[in-house]
Amino acid sequence: MKKIITALSSLVLSLLFVHTIAFSIHAQTSKVLVFSKTAAFRHNSIETGIEAIRKLGEQHNFSIKATEDASVFTTDKLEDYAAIIFLNTTGDVLNDEEQMKMEEYIQSDGGYVGIHAAADTEYEWSWYGKLVGAYFNGHPGNPNVREATLNVLNHEHLSTEGLPANWQRKDEWYNYKDINEQNEVLIKIDESTYEGGTNGDNHPMAWYKEYDGGRAFYTGGGHTKETYAEPLFLQHLLGGIQYAMGISSSKAGK
């Protein structure tokens, strides 16, 4: 009888060991969906952004699937992804059924990352407006890309670790409307350092929050191709992706 118990115990321990290895491998490598469908203005930096995110994944243990095909928004397909990135999407990009599946995904502990024109997307879908955190409300013109100073308010978040307190960089700086009060603002832009800002002293440029059962991160950067070659911006974006994936420490994704 003792031999039987010992054999069974060994079998259980072996199965647990195998399960632990499988779980560890899954935890270390995750998939991220990069969605870049446009129904209005199209940024010529989209392809550059996709390649930059792909390289981040190669360096930090996640793979990406890049698509503009909204039919991927089904329960079975979305459950494969640790996070969904809306990369410079614009306009009405999902139909009613696809919107419902996106909501269900977030409600099931899903993660969302919005980059730049993700805020210029789905104006009639109020749930999405709260997810992304604000809607586009214009930007400076002639030129639209300007140098400005960003004030980093929180250095404890994955997306802001190591960033300078006053971060000077060039981009197209959106103004925002319908700003969600639930946003945890990480970075503000100093409107005194450029012309064309309309949000005043509290002009958010990056934020995060827990939302409807999941996680959401948004950054206003990402208009230009050059942005995706900036080490500090890539560090910022990586941290936002890792947060959306549910990673709690920057060391976990290295």
XYZ file of C-alpha atoms in Angstrom:
254
model
C 0.000 0.000 0.000
C 2.852 2.351 0.878
C 4.451 1.670 -2.506
C 1.205 2.631 -4.260
C 0.928 5.868 -2.254
C 4.559 6.687 -2.952
C 4.079 6.057 -6.671
C 0.967 8.220 -6.769
C 2.744 11.005 -4.896
C 5.615 10.905 -7.368
C 3.174 11.051 -10.271
C 1.359 14.061 -8.801
C 4.640 15.883 -8.180
C 5.770 15.160 -11.740
C 2.524 16.511 -13.172
C 2.780 19.627 -11.002
C 6.357 20.138 -12.168
C 5.360 19.886 -15.816
C 2.422 22.238 -15.248
C 4.686 24.748 -13.495
C 7.126 24.739 -16.412
C 4.301 25.217 -18.926
C 2.826 28.057 -16.853
C 6.220 29.761 -16.557
C 6.775 29.619 -20.315
C 3.318 31.085 -20.944
C 3.955 33.833 -18.396
C 7.231 34.773 -20.042
C 5.959 34.978 -23.625
C 2.701 36.708 -24.489
C 0.999 37.934 -27.635
C -0.133 41.483 -28.283
C -2.551 42.614 -30.994
C -1.564 45.797 -32.845
C -4.669 47.203 -34.552
C -4.130 50.090 -36.970
C -7.303 50.357 -39.064
C -8.096 53.874 -40.257
C -11.442 55.219 -41.448
C -10.344 58.870 -41.551
C -6.864 60.465 -41.595
C -4.062 57.948 -41.999
C -0.675 58.509 -40.360
C 2.331 57.578 -42.495
C 4.109 56.487 -39.305
C 1.878 53.451 -38.749
C 4.178 50.936 -40.419
C 7.182 52.412 -38.590
C 5.300 52.099 -35.321
C 4.427 48.469 -35.992
C 8.069 47.588 -36.599
C 9.145 49.447 -33.475
C 6.629 47.537 -31.356
C 7.706 44.283 -32.997
C 11.323 44.975 -31.994
C 10.242 45.833 -28.442
C 8.498 42.485 -28.311
C 11.575 40.632 -29.519
C 13.633 42.319 -26.820
C 11.105 41.901 -24.010
C 9.478 38.505 -24.497
C 6.220 39.219 -26.283
C 5.147 38.667 -29.877
C 2.792 40.809 -31.911
C 0.092 40.315 -34.495
C -0.424 43.443 -36.611
C -3.685 43.801 -38.502
C -6.222 46.255 -39.901
C -8.833 43.525 -40.225
C -11.561 44.160 -37.653
C -12.887 40.606 -38.017
C -10.230 39.616 -35.456
C -12.554 41.081 -32.804
C -14.208 37.823 -31.771
C -14.166 36.106 -28.393
C -12.020 33.191 -29.569
C -9.430 35.355 -31.312
C -9.089 38.102 -28.719
C -8.526 35.687 -25.842
C -5.116 34.894 -27.370
C -3.824 38.392 -26.592
C -2.476 39.889 -23.381
C -3.206 43.403 -24.687
C -4.686 45.229 -27.669
C -2.885 48.278 -29.045
C -4.810 50.849 -31.065
C -1.974 52.358 -33.114
C -3.071 55.618 -34.753
C -6.529 54.312 -35.547
C -8.996 56.931 -36.766
C -12.723 57.127 -37.306
C -15.301 54.366 -36.953
C -13.205 51.185 -37.068
C -15.437 48.554 -35.387
C -19.043 47.568 -36.038
C -21.527 46.954 -33.220
C -20.688 43.262 -32.829
C -16.951 43.946 -32.809
C -17.434 46.691 -30.250
C -19.287 44.272 -27.970
C -16.429 41.756 -28.226
C -13.909 44.481 -27.390
C -15.913 45.401 -24.300
C -16.116 41.759 -23.223
C -12.357 41.397 -23.708
C -11.571 44.326 -21.391
C -14.160 43.146 -18.871
C -12.298 39.809 -18.734
C -9.076 41.368 -17.387
C -7.926 42.559 -20.800
C -5.468 45.343 -21.524
C -5.660 48.318 -23.881
C -2.996 50.699 -25.197
C -3.955 53.785 -27.181
C -1.302 55.595 -29.201
C -1.815 59.167 -30.441
C -4.748 59.052 -32.901
C -6.437 56.317 -30.910
C -8.078 59.396 -29.369
C -9.380 60.331 -32.845
C -11.393 57.123 -33.002
C -14.992 55.974 -32.352
C -16.567 59.269 -31.268
C -20.045 57.715 -31.105
C -18.991 54.815 -28.833
C -19.097 56.277 -25.329
C -17.596 53.167 -23.690
C -14.532 53.525 -25.902
C -14.290 57.224 -25.126
C -13.955 56.398 -21.447
C -11.488 53.586 -22.215
C -9.133 55.727 -24.295
C -9.642 58.503 -21.767
C -10.280 61.544 -24.005
C -11.081 62.530 -27.559
C -8.992 64.545 -30.016
C -9.860 68.246 -30.101
C -7.442 69.717 -32.608
C -3.707 70.380 -32.708
C -1.362 73.231 -33.658
C -0.869 74.005 -37.332
C 1.850 75.480 -39.517
C 3.795 73.590 -38.327
C 1.811 70.830 -36.668
C 4.952 69.184 -35.213
C 6.604 71.308 -32.538
C 9.065 71.014 -29.714
C 7.578 71.275 -26.243
C 8.295 70.356 -22.638
C 6.476 67.489 -20.976
C 6.197 67.391 -17.190
C 6.405 63.852 -15.800
C 4.192 63.764 -12.700
C 4.610 60.137 -11.645
C 7.886 58.227 -11.978
C 6.551 55.085 -10.293
C 4.629 53.770 -13.288
C 6.225 51.347 -15.758
C 5.786 53.874 -18.564
C 7.555 56.710 -16.788
C 10.399 54.991 -14.950
C 13.647 56.720 -15.874
C 12.077 59.601 -17.782
C 13.366 63.119 -17.033
C 11.108 65.287 -14.897
C 11.037 67.845 -17.714
C 11.107 65.960 -20.993
C 11.700 67.977 -24.144
C 10.718 66.402 -27.437
C 9.020 67.045 -30.772
C 5.654 65.650 -31.782
C 2.180 66.672 -32.838
C 0.508 67.728 -29.607
C -3.190 66.978 -29.406
C -5.676 69.039 -27.472
C -8.374 66.934 -25.803
C -12.071 67.027 -24.950
C -14.339 64.744 -22.915
C -11.424 63.868 -20.628
C -12.281 60.973 -18.320
C -11.924 62.021 -14.670
C -10.843 58.454 -13.853
C -7.596 58.918 -15.787
C -4.476 58.680 -13.632
C -2.395 61.348 -15.343
C 1.272 60.478 -15.763
C 2.488 63.296 -17.999
C 1.253 66.819 -18.707
C 2.447 69.181 -21.410
C 3.556 72.711 -20.521
C 1.557 74.919 -22.859
C 3.909 77.838 -22.191
C 6.637 76.008 -24.129
C 4.790 75.881 -27.479
C 1.920 77.569 -29.326
C -1.434 75.966 -30.002
C -2.418 74.347 -26.707
C -6.013 74.818 -25.531
C -6.289 72.695 -22.369
C -4.494 75.157 -20.086
C -2.488 74.254 -17.014
C -3.934 70.748 -16.838
C -3.172 69.418 -20.305
C -2.677 65.662 -19.969
C -0.483 63.829 -22.462
C -0.273 60.304 -21.004
C -2.401 58.438 -18.481
C -3.502 55.032 -17.244
C -6.339 53.523 -15.257
C -8.183 50.371 -14.331
C -11.347 50.382 -16.379
C -14.377 48.083 -16.491
C -12.454 45.038 -15.299
C -9.291 45.656 -17.309
C -6.389 48.079 -17.764
C -5.987 51.060 -20.099
C -2.958 53.173 -21.021
C -2.788 56.078 -23.456
C 0.060 58.213 -24.761
C -0.391 61.281 -26.916
C 2.988 60.790 -28.591
C 3.426 58.805 -31.771
C 2.595 61.065 -34.717
C 5.951 61.090 -36.497
C 8.139 58.311 -37.852
C 11.025 59.770 -35.882
C 9.142 59.210 -32.638
C 9.567 55.450 -32.999
C 13.347 55.785 -33.039
C 13.536 57.805 -29.798
C 14.912 55.649 -26.961
C 12.981 57.511 -24.264
C 9.691 57.326 -26.147
C 10.193 53.610 -26.808
C 10.926 53.105 -23.112
C 7.732 55.011 -22.288
C 5.684 52.996 -24.785
C 7.124 49.671 -23.624
C 6.123 50.439 -20.042
C 2.580 51.237 -21.159
C 2.355 47.969 -23.085
C 3.696 46.008 -20.130
C 1.171 47.671 -17.807
C -1.680 46.776 -20.171
C -0.397 43.193 -20.306
C -0.663 42.984 -16.521
C 3.070 43.094 -15.803
C 3.654 44.827 -12.474
C 7.418 45.309 -12.687
C 9.668 46.475 -15.507
C 12.096 43.672 -14.559
C 9.444 41.039 -15.302
C 9.478 41.771 -19.022
C 13.242 41.705 -19.486
